[in-house]
mmCIF file of C-alpha atoms in Angstrom:
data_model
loop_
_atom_site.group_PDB
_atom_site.id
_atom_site.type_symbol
_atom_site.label_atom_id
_atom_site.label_comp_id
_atom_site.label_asym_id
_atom_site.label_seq_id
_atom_site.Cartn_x
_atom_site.Cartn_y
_atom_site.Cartn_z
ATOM 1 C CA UNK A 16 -192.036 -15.143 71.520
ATOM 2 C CA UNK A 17 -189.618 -15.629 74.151
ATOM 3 C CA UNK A 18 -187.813 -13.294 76.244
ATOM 4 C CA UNK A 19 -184.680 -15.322 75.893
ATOM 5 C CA UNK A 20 -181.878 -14.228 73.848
ATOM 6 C CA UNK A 21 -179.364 -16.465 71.727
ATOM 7 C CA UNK A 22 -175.858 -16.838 73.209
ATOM 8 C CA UNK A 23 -174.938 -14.356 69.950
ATOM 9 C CA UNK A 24 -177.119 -11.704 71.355
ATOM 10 C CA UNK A 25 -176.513 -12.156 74.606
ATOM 11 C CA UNK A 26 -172.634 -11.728 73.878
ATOM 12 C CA UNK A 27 -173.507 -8.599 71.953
ATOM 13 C CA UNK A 28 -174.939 -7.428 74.899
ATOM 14 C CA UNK A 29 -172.254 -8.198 77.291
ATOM 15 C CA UNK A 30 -169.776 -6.590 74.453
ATOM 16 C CA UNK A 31 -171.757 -3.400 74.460
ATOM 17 C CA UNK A 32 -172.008 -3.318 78.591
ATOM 18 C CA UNK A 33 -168.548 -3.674 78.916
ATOM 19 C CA UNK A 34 -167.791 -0.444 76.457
ATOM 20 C CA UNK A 35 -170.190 1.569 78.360
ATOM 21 C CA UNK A 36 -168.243 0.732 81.571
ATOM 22 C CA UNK A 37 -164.754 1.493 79.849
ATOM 23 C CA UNK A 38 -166.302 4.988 78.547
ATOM 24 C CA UNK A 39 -167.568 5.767 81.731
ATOM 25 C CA UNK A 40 -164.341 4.687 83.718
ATOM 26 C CA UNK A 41 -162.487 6.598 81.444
ATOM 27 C CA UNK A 42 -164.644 9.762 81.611
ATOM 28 C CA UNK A 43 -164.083 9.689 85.763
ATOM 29 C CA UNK A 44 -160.497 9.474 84.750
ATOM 30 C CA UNK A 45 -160.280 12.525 82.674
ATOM 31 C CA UNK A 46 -162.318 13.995 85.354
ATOM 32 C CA UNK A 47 -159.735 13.569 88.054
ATOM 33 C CA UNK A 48 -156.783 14.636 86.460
ATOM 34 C CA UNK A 49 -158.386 17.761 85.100
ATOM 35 C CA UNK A 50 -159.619 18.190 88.558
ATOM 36 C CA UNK A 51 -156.036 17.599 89.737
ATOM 37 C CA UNK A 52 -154.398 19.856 86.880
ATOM 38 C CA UNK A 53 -154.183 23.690 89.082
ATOM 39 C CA UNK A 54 -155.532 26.328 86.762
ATOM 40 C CA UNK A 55 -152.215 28.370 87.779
ATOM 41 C CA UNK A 56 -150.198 25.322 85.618
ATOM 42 C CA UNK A 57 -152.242 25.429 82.827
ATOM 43 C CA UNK A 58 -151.906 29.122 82.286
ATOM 44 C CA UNK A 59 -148.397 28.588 82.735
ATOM 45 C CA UNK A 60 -147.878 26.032 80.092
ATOM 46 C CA UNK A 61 -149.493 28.285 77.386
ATOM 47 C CA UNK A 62 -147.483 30.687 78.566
ATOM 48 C CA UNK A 63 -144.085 29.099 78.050
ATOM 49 C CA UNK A 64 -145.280 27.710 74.942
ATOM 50 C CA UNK A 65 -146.228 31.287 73.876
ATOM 51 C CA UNK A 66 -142.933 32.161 74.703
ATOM 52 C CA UNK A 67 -141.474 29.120 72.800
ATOM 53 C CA UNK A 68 -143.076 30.216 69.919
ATOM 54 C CA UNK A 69 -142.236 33.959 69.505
ATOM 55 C CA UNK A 70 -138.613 33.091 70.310
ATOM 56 C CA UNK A 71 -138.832 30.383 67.429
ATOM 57 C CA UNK A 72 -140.522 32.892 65.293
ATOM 58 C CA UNK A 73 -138.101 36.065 66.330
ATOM 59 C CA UNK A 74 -134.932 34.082 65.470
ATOM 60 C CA UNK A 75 -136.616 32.944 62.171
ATOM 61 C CA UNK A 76 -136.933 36.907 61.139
ATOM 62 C CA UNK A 77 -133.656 37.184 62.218
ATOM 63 C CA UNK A 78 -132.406 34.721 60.106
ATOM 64 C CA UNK A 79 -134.426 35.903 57.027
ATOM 65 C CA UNK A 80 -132.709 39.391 57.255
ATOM 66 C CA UNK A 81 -129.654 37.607 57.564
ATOM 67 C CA UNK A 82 -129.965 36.084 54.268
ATOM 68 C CA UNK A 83 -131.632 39.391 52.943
ATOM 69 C CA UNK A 84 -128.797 41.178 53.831
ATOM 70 C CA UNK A 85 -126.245 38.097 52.595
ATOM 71 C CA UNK A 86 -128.057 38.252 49.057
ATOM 72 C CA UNK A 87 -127.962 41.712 48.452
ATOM 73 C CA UNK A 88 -124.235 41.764 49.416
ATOM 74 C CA UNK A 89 -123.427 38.919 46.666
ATOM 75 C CA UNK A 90 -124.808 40.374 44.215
ATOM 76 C CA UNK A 91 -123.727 44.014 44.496
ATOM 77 C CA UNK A 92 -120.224 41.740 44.739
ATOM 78 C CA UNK A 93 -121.479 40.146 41.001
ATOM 79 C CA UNK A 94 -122.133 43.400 39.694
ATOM 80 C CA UNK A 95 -119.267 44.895 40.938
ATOM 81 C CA UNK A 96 -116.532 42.065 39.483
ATOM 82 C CA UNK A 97 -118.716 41.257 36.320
ATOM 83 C CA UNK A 98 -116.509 42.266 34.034
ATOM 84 C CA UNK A 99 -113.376 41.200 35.586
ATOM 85 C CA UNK A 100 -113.252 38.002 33.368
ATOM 86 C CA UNK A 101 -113.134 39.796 30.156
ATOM 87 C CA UNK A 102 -110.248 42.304 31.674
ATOM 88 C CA UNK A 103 -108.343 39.243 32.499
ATOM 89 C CA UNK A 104 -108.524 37.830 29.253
ATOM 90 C CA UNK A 105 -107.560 41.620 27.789
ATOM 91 C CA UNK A 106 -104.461 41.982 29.888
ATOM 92 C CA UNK A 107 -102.293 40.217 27.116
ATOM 93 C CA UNK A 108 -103.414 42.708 24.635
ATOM 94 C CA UNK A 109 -102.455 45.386 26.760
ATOM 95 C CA UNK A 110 -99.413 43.660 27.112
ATOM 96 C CA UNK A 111 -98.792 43.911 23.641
ATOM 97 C CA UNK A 112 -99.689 47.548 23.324
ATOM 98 C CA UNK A 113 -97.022 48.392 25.728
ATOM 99 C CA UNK A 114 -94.658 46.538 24.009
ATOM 100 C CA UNK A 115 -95.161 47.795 20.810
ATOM 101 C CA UNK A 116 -95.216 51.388 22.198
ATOM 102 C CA UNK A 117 -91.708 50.785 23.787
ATOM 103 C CA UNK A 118 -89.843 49.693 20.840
ATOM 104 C CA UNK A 119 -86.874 50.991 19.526
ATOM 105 C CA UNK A 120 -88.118 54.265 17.378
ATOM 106 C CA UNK A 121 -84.729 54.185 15.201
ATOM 107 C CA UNK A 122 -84.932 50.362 14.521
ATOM 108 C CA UNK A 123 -89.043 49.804 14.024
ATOM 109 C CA UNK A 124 -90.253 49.338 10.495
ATOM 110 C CA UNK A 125 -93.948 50.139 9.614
ATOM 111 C CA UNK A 126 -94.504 47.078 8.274
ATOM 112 C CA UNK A 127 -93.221 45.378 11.527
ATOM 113 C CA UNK A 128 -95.704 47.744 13.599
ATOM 114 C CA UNK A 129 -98.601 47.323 11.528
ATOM 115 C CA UNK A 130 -97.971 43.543 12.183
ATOM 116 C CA UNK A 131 -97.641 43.725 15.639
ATOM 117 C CA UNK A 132 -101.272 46.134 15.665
ATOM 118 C CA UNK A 133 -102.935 43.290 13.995
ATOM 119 C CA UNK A 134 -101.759 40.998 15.698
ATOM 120 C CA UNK A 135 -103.187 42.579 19.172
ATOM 121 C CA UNK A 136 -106.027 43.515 16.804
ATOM 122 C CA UNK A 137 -106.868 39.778 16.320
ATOM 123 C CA UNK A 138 -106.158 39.125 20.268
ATOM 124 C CA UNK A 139 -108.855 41.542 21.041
ATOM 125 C CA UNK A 140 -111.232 39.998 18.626
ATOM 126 C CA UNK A 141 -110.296 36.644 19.853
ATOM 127 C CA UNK A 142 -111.543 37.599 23.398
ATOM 128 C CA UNK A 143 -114.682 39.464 22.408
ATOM 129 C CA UNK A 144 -115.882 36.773 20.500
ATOM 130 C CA UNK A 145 -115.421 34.299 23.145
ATOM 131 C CA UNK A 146 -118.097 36.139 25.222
ATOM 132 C CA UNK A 147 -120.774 36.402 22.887
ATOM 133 C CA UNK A 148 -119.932 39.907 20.839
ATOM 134 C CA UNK A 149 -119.728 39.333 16.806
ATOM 135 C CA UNK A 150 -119.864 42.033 14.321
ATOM 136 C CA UNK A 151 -123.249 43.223 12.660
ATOM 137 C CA UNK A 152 -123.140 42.166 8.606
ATOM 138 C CA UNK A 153 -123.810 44.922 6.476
ATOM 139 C CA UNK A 154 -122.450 43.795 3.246
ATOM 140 C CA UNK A 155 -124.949 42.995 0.070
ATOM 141 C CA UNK A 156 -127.336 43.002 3.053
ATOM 142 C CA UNK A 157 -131.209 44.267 2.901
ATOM 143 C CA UNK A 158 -131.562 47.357 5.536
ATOM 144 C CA UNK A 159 -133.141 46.351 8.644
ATOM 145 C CA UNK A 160 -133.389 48.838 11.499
ATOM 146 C CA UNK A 161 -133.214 46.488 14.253
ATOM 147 C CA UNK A 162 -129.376 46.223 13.356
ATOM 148 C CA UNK A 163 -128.705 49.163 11.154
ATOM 149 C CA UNK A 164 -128.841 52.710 11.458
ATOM 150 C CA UNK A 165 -128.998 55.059 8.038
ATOM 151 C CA UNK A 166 -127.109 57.815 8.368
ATOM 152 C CA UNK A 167 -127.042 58.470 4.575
ATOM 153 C CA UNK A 168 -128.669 57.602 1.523
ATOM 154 C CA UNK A 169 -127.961 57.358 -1.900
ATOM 155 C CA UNK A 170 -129.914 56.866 -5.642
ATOM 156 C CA UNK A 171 -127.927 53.235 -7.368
ATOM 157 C CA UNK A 172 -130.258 51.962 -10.199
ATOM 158 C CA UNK A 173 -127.229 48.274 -10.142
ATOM 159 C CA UNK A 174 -128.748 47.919 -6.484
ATOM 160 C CA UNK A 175 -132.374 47.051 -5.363
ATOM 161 C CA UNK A 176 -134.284 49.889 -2.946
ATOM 162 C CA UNK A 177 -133.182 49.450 0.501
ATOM 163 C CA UNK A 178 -129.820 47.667 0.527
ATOM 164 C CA UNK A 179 -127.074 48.638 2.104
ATOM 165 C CA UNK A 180 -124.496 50.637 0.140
ATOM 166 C CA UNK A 181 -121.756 51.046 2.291
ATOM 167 C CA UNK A 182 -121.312 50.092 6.125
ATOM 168 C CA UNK A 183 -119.866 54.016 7.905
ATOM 169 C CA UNK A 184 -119.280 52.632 11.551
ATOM 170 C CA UNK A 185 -119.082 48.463 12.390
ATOM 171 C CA UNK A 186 -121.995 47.571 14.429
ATOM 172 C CA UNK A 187 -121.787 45.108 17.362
ATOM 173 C CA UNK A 188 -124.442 42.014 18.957
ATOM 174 C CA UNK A 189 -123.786 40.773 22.449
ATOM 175 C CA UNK A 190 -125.153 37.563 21.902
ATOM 176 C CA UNK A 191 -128.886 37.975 21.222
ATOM 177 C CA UNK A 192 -129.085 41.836 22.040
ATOM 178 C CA UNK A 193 -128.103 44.918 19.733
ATOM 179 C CA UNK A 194 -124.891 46.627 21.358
ATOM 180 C CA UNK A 195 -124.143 49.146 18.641
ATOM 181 C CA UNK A 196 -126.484 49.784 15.111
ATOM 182 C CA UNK A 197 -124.291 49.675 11.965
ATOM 183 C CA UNK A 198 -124.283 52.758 10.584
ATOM 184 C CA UNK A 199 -124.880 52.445 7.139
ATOM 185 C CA UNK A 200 -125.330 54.382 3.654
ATOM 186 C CA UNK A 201 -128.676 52.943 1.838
ATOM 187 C CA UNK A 202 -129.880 53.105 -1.463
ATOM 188 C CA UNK A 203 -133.046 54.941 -1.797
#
């Protein structure tokens, strides 16, 4: 065999002298400019950058209580004003009230009073209704204590053990949750 090389290995060659050169220039490179960076500027960078960094993070705490204390303030404000919506819409009925408490005594009928109660009775209902509150049914219903409470009970052979007799007290739902029990009279 000869000791001579085809022009593709003999590129290869050239290709893989002229990376060793470019590490090696680069290396001296790095060399100098470490060699030229003062240890005193180093130490300072990391310092300031340090410093950069704790003032970033010290302002970021800052702003976190900020919003702690912003959160805690809207919703003591929520709880504070929650049922201001409902009062609003109850004004008219108190309206009302005072109106029909001012009448004239000598020129007031019963029947016109008792109108004017229901009336403000039905504007009441109106309003709790609209936010969620409905009446618990007691009537020809089966007892069930989640909604009722029995306060009495009684012995009817016309009704099946365990229905409800006779409602004492309306109870009340606020949407999905129990408000006030009905209190009822059940047979036994």
């Amino acid at each position: 065999m000869s000791d001579e090389k085809t022009p593709i290995e003999q590129e290869q060659e050239s290709g893989n002298e002229a990376a060793k050169e470019a590490t090696e220039a680069a290396s001296a490179e790095s060399a100098e400019q470490t060699s030229a960076v003062k240890p005193e500027e180093t130490v300072e960078h990391w310092k300031a950058l340090a410093e950069e960094h704790q003032s970033r993070m010290l302002r970021t705490l800052a702003d976190m209580e900020n919003l702690r204390k912003r959160v805690r303030r809207e919703q003591e404000d929520l709880q504070k004003y929650a049922s201001l919506k409902v009062i609003e819409e109850l004004l008219p009925a108190l309206d009302n009230f005072e109106r029909a408490l001012n009448v004239d005594k000598e020129t007031v009928t019963v029947e016109s009073l008792l109108q004017g109660v229901n009336m403000v009775y039905r504007q009441m209902v109106q309003v709790f209704e609209k936010e969620g509150l409905t009446p618990i049914e007691t009537a020809g219903k089966p007892f069930d204590p989640n909604l009722h409470q029995a306060v009495m009970q009684v012995e009817d052979t016309n009704l099946p053990s365990g229905a409800i007799v006779e409602e004492l007290q309306k109870g009340y739902q606020f949407k999905d949750r129990v408000i006030r029990p009905a209190m009822v009279k059940v047979n036994a």
